[in-house]
Coordinates of C-alpha atoms in Angstrom, one line a residue:
X1 CA -34.8 -4.7 -1.4
X2 CA -33.5 -1.7 -0.3
X3 CA -32.4 -1.8 4.0
X4 CA -30.7 1.1 5.9
X5 CA -28.7 1.8 8.6
X6 CA -28.7 4.7 10.6
X7 CA -25.9 5.1 12.8
X8 CA -25.4 7.8 15.5
X9 CA -21.8 9.5 15.8
X10 CA -20.6 10.5 19.3
X11 CA -21.9 8.4 21.8
X12 CA -19.8 8.6 25.1
X13 CA -18.4 12.1 24.1
X14 CA -21.4 13.9 26.1
X15 CA -24.4 13.1 28.4
X16 CA -27.2 15.3 26.4
X17 CA -25.3 13.5 23.2
X18 CA -25.9 10.2 24.9
X19 CA -29.5 10.9 25.7
X20 CA -30.3 11.7 22.4
X21 CA -29.2 8.5 20.6
X22 CA -31.2 6.4 23.2
X23 CA -34.3 8.9 22.4
X24 CA -33.4 8.8 18.7
X25 CA -33.5 4.5 19.3
X26 CA -36.2 4.1 21.4
X27 CA -38.7 6.4 19.5
X28 CA -37.5 7.1 16.4
X29 CA -35.6 5.0 13.5
X30 CA -31.9 5.1 14.7
X31 CA -30.5 1.7 14.8
X32 CA -27.0 2.5 15.2
X33 CA -24.7 4.0 17.4
X34 CA -20.7 4.3 17.5
X35 CA -18.8 4.7 20.8
X36 CA -16.3 6.8 21.9
X37 CA -13.9 4.8 24.1
X38 CA -11.7 7.4 25.6
X39 CA -15.0 10.2 25.8
X40 CA -16.0 11.6 29.3
X41 CA -19.5 10.4 29.1
X42 CA -18.6 6.5 27.9
X43 CA -19.6 4.8 31.2
X44 CA -22.8 6.4 30.7
X45 CA -23.1 5.5 27.1
X46 CA -22.4 1.5 27.8
X47 CA -24.9 1.9 30.2
X48 CA -27.2 3.1 28.8
X49 CA -27.2 0.7 25.9
X50 CA -27.1 -2.3 27.8
X51 CA -31.0 -1.2 28.1
X52 CA -31.3 -1.5 24.2
X53 CA -30.4 -4.7 23.1
X54 CA -31.6 -4.1 19.9
X55 CA -29.5 -0.9 18.9
X56 CA -26.0 -2.2 17.1
X57 CA -23.1 -0.2 19.0
X58 CA -19.8 0.1 16.6
X59 CA -16.3 2.0 18.1
X60 CA -15.8 5.1 17.5
X61 CA -11.8 5.3 16.8
X62 CA -10.7 9.0 17.9
X63 CA -7.2 10.8 17.1
X64 CA -8.3 13.9 16.5
X65 CA -10.9 16.5 18.2
X66 CA -9.2 18.3 20.8
X67 CA -9.6 15.2 23.7
X68 CA -7.6 13.5 25.8
X69 CA -6.2 10.2 24.5
X70 CA -6.7 6.7 26.2
X71 CA -3.1 6.1 26.7
X72 CA -0.6 8.7 29.0
X73 CA 0.0 11.6 27.1
X74 CA 3.9 11.1 28.0
X75 CA 3.6 8.0 25.5
X76 CA 2.5 9.9 22.4
X77 CA 4.8 12.7 22.7
X78 CA 4.3 13.0 18.7
X79 CA 0.7 12.6 18.3
X80 CA -0.8 15.2 21.0
X81 CA 0.1 18.5 21.9
X82 CA 1.8 20.7 24.7
X83 CA -1.1 20.2 26.9
X84 CA -1.5 16.5 26.1
X85 CA -4.4 16.6 24.0
X86 CA -5.0 14.9 20.4
X87 CA -5.2 17.2 17.1
X88 CA -8.0 19.6 16.5
X89 CA -9.1 17.8 13.3
X90 CA -8.3 15.7 10.8
X91 CA -6.4 18.4 8.5
X92 CA -3.8 19.1 11.4
X93 CA -3.9 15.3 11.7
X94 CA -3.0 14.9 8.4
X95 CA -0.7 17.4 7.9
X96 CA 1.4 15.7 10.7
X97 CA 1.1 12.2 10.0
X98 CA 2.2 12.7 6.2
X99 CA 4.8 14.8 7.1
X100 CA 6.0 11.9 9.2
X101 CA 5.7 14.2 12.2
X102 CA 3.8 11.5 14.2
X103 CA 4.9 8.1 14.6
X104 CA 2.5 5.2 13.6
X105 CA 3.7 2.8 16.8
X106 CA 2.2 6.1 18.8
X107 CA -1.1 6.0 16.8
X108 CA -1.1 1.7 17.0
X109 CA -1.0 1.8 20.8
X110 CA -3.5 4.6 21.3
X111 CA -6.2 2.7 18.7
X112 CA -5.6 -0.7 20.4
X113 CA -6.4 0.5 24.0
X114 CA -9.6 2.0 22.4
X115 CA -10.7 -1.1 20.9
X116 CA -9.7 -3.5 24.0
X117 CA -11.9 -0.9 26.0
X118 CA -14.9 -0.8 23.7
X119 CA -14.8 -4.8 23.3
X120 CA -14.0 -5.2 26.8
X121 CA -17.0 -3.1 28.1
X122 CA -19.9 -5.8 28.4
X123 CA -21.5 -4.8 24.5
X124 CA -21.2 -6.8 21.5
X125 CA -19.4 -4.2 19.3
X126 CA -20.7 -4.7 15.7
X127 CA -18.4 -2.8 13.9
X128 CA -15.8 0.6 12.9
X129 CA -15.7 3.5 12.2
X130 CA -14.0 6.8 13.3
X131 CA -14.5 10.6 14.3
X132 CA -14.1 12.5 11.4
X133 CA -13.5 9.6 9.1
X134 CA -9.9 9.2 10.2
X135 CA -9.7 6.0 9.5
X136 CA -10.2 5.9 5.3
X137 CA -6.5 7.9 5.5
X138 CA -4.2 6.3 3.3
X139 CA -1.6 4.9 6.1
X140 CA -4.2 5.1 8.6
X141 CA -6.4 2.4 6.7
X142 CA -3.9 -0.2 7.2
X143 CA -3.7 0.2 10.8
X144 CA -7.6 0.0 11.8
X145 CA -7.5 -3.1 9.0
X146 CA -4.5 -5.0 11.0
X147 CA -6.7 -4.0 14.4
X148 CA -10.2 -5.6 13.0
X149 CA -8.1 -9.1 11.6
X150 CA -6.3 -8.9 15.0
X151 CA -10.0 -8.0 17.7
X152 CA -11.5 -10.2 15.0
X153 CA -13.9 -7.1 13.7
X154 CA -15.6 -8.0 10.6
X155 CA -17.9 -4.7 9.6
X156 CA -16.4 -1.4 9.0
X157 CA -17.9 1.8 7.6
X158 CA -16.9 3.2 4.5
X159 CA -18.1 7.4 4.6
X160 CA -18.0 7.5 0.3
X161 CA -20.9 9.9 -0.4
X162 CA -22.1 9.7 -4.1
X163 CA -20.1 12.7 -5.7
X164 CA -22.4 14.8 -7.0
X165 CA -25.0 14.1 -4.0
X166 CA -26.3 17.1 -2.4
X167 CA -30.0 16.1 -1.4
X168 CA -31.5 19.7 -0.9
X169 CA -28.0 21.1 1.2
X170 CA -26.3 24.5 0.2
X171 CA -23.0 23.5 1.2
X172 CA -19.6 25.6 1.4
X173 CA -17.4 25.4 -1.7
X174 CA -14.7 24.0 1.1
X175 CA -17.3 21.6 2.4
X176 CA -18.0 19.9 -0.8
X177 CA -14.4 19.8 -1.4
X178 CA -13.6 18.2 1.9
X179 CA -16.3 15.7 1.4
X180 CA -14.9 14.4 -2.0
X181 CA -11.6 14.4 -1.0
X182 CA -12.5 12.1 2.0
X183 CA -14.6 10.4 -0.6
X184 CA -11.8 9.7 -2.3
X185 CA -9.9 8.5 0.5
X186 CA -12.7 6.3 1.1
X187 CA -12.7 4.3 -2.4
X188 CA -9.2 3.6 -1.9
X189 CA -9.8 2.2 1.6
X190 CA -12.6 0.1 0.1
X191 CA -9.7 -2.0 -2.2
X192 CA -8.3 -2.5 1.1
X193 CA -10.9 -3.6 3.1
X194 CA -12.5 -6.1 0.5
X195 CA -9.1 -7.6 0.2
X196 CA -9.3 -8.1 3.8
X197 CA -13.0 -9.6 4.1
X198 CA -14.6 -6.8 5.9
X199 CA -18.1 -6.0 5.3
X200 CA -19.6 -2.6 4.7
X201 CA -22.6 -0.6 3.2
X202 CA -22.6 -0.2 0.1
X203 CA -23.9 3.8 -0.3
X204 CA -23.2 6.5 2.6
X205 CA -25.1 9.6 3.3
X206 CA -24.4 12.3 5.6
X207 CA -21.0 13.4 5.2
X208 CA -22.0 16.6 3.3
X209 CA -25.1 17.8 5.4
X210 CA -23.2 16.5 8.9
X211 CA -24.3 18.3 11.6
X212 CA -27.0 20.0 9.5
X213 CA -29.4 17.1 9.0
X214 CA -32.6 18.0 9.5
X215 CA -36.6 16.4 8.4
X216 CA -36.6 17.4 5.1
X217 CA -33.0 16.3 4.3
X218 CA -33.3 13.2 5.8
X219 CA -36.4 12.6 4.0
X220 CA -34.9 13.2 0.6
X221 CA -32.3 10.5 1.2
X222 CA -35.0 8.3 2.2
X223 CA -37.0 9.3 -0.9
X224 CA -33.4 8.0 -3.1
X225 CA -32.0 5.0 -1.2
X226 CA -30.5 3.0 -3.4
X227 CA -31.5 -0.3 -3.7
X228 CA -28.7 -2.2 -1.4
X229 CA -27.4 -1.3 2.3
X230 CA -27.6 2.4 2.7
X231 CA -26.1 4.0 6.2
X232 CA -26.8 7.2 7.4
X233 CA -24.6 8.9 9.6
X234 CA -25.9 11.4 12.4
X235 CA -25.3 13.3 15.0
X236 CA -28.2 13.5 17.5
X237 CA -28.0 15.6 20.8
X238 CA -31.0 16.7 23.6
X239 CA -29.9 19.8 24.7
X240 CA -28.4 21.9 22.0
X241 CA -27.9 25.0 24.2
X242 CA -25.1 22.9 26.6
X243 CA -24.0 21.4 23.4
X244 CA -23.3 24.7 22.1
X245 CA -21.3 25.7 25.0
X246 CA -19.0 22.4 25.0
X247 CA -18.2 22.3 21.7
X248 CA -17.5 24.8 18.4
X249 CA -18.7 22.6 15.7
X250 CA -21.9 24.4 14.9
X251 CA -23.6 21.3 14.7
X252 CA -27.5 21.1 14.4
X253 CA -27.9 18.2 17.2
X254 CA -32.0 18.7 18.0
X255 CA -33.0 19.0 14.4
X256 CA -31.2 15.8 13.5
X257 CA -33.1 14.2 16.5
X258 CA -36.2 15.5 15.4
X259 CA -35.8 13.9 11.5
X260 CA -35.4 10.7 13.0
X261 CA -38.2 10.9 15.2
X262 CA -40.2 12.6 12.5
X263 CA -44.0 10.9 11.9
X264 CA -43.3 11.9 8.1
X265 CA -40.1 10.1 7.5
X266 CA -41.0 6.9 9.0
X267 CA -44.1 6.9 6.8
X268 CA -41.3 7.4 4.0
X269 CA -39.8 4.5 5.2
X270 CA -43.0 2.1 4.7
X271 CA -43.3 3.7 1.4
X272 CA -39.8 3.2 0.2
X273 CA -40.1 0.0 1.5
X274 CA -36.8 0.3 3.2
X275 CA -36.1 -2.5 6.1
X276 CA -33.9 -0.7 8.9
X277 CA -30.9 -2.5 9.8
X278 CA -28.2 -1.8 12.2
X279 CA -24.2 -3.1 11.6
X280 CA -25.4 -6.8 12.3
X281 CA -27.5 -7.0 10.2
X282 CA -25.1 -6.3 6.7

């Protein structure tokens, strides 16, 4: 049997992202989202999600991206920069983390605060994932799995995309190498997740083309969905012009949203006999 979770990341990061995710769930086939518990539009995200109980909501743990932490910056002197912001991306974090320049205690403290805020917001939390997949980095994985145990979370994302999967996306060499590295980390993290008795989708799509999904690329994924449970990661949004002014990621938010509103892709799901679920149905 083919089952599919479509998870929209970055819920709570911006009002336009929140609106896009909700529209993609209400009118399309987005089934799940993950909540950034320290982001500016967190309260709006929670309020909107409460109106749609079939939308699964996880916690999008955040240690990178240049945002502000939940814990006061003065308590995270090795994790944040001089302006009190988190590292810009996972490569910056990884270099400092593996050079032992970031204290483990600070990472635990920040992630614990995010977990507590998400679990106490009035929503049923279905799973854990993370911004830029930081939770599968060696060393961070152990922290996250312990927090899952402490807080009773039983499901997690494992972003191991197929080694040779391109799905019609013409990626740069750098993006391809980055995908392979993170997929390797995920393969290692899966073993520990199994030992911790956490569940995760067997198959993952949306890393290589992250931020660049469109109607065609999502259609190619649907046509190739294997037996078992798959997850597609997406980053939809409602107003690309506003979002481009706020974030320099060059994501195609509106194209990603349209891909999951597409009537053609809805028909493909039926033809391929794909059952839509969220992490609660895993």
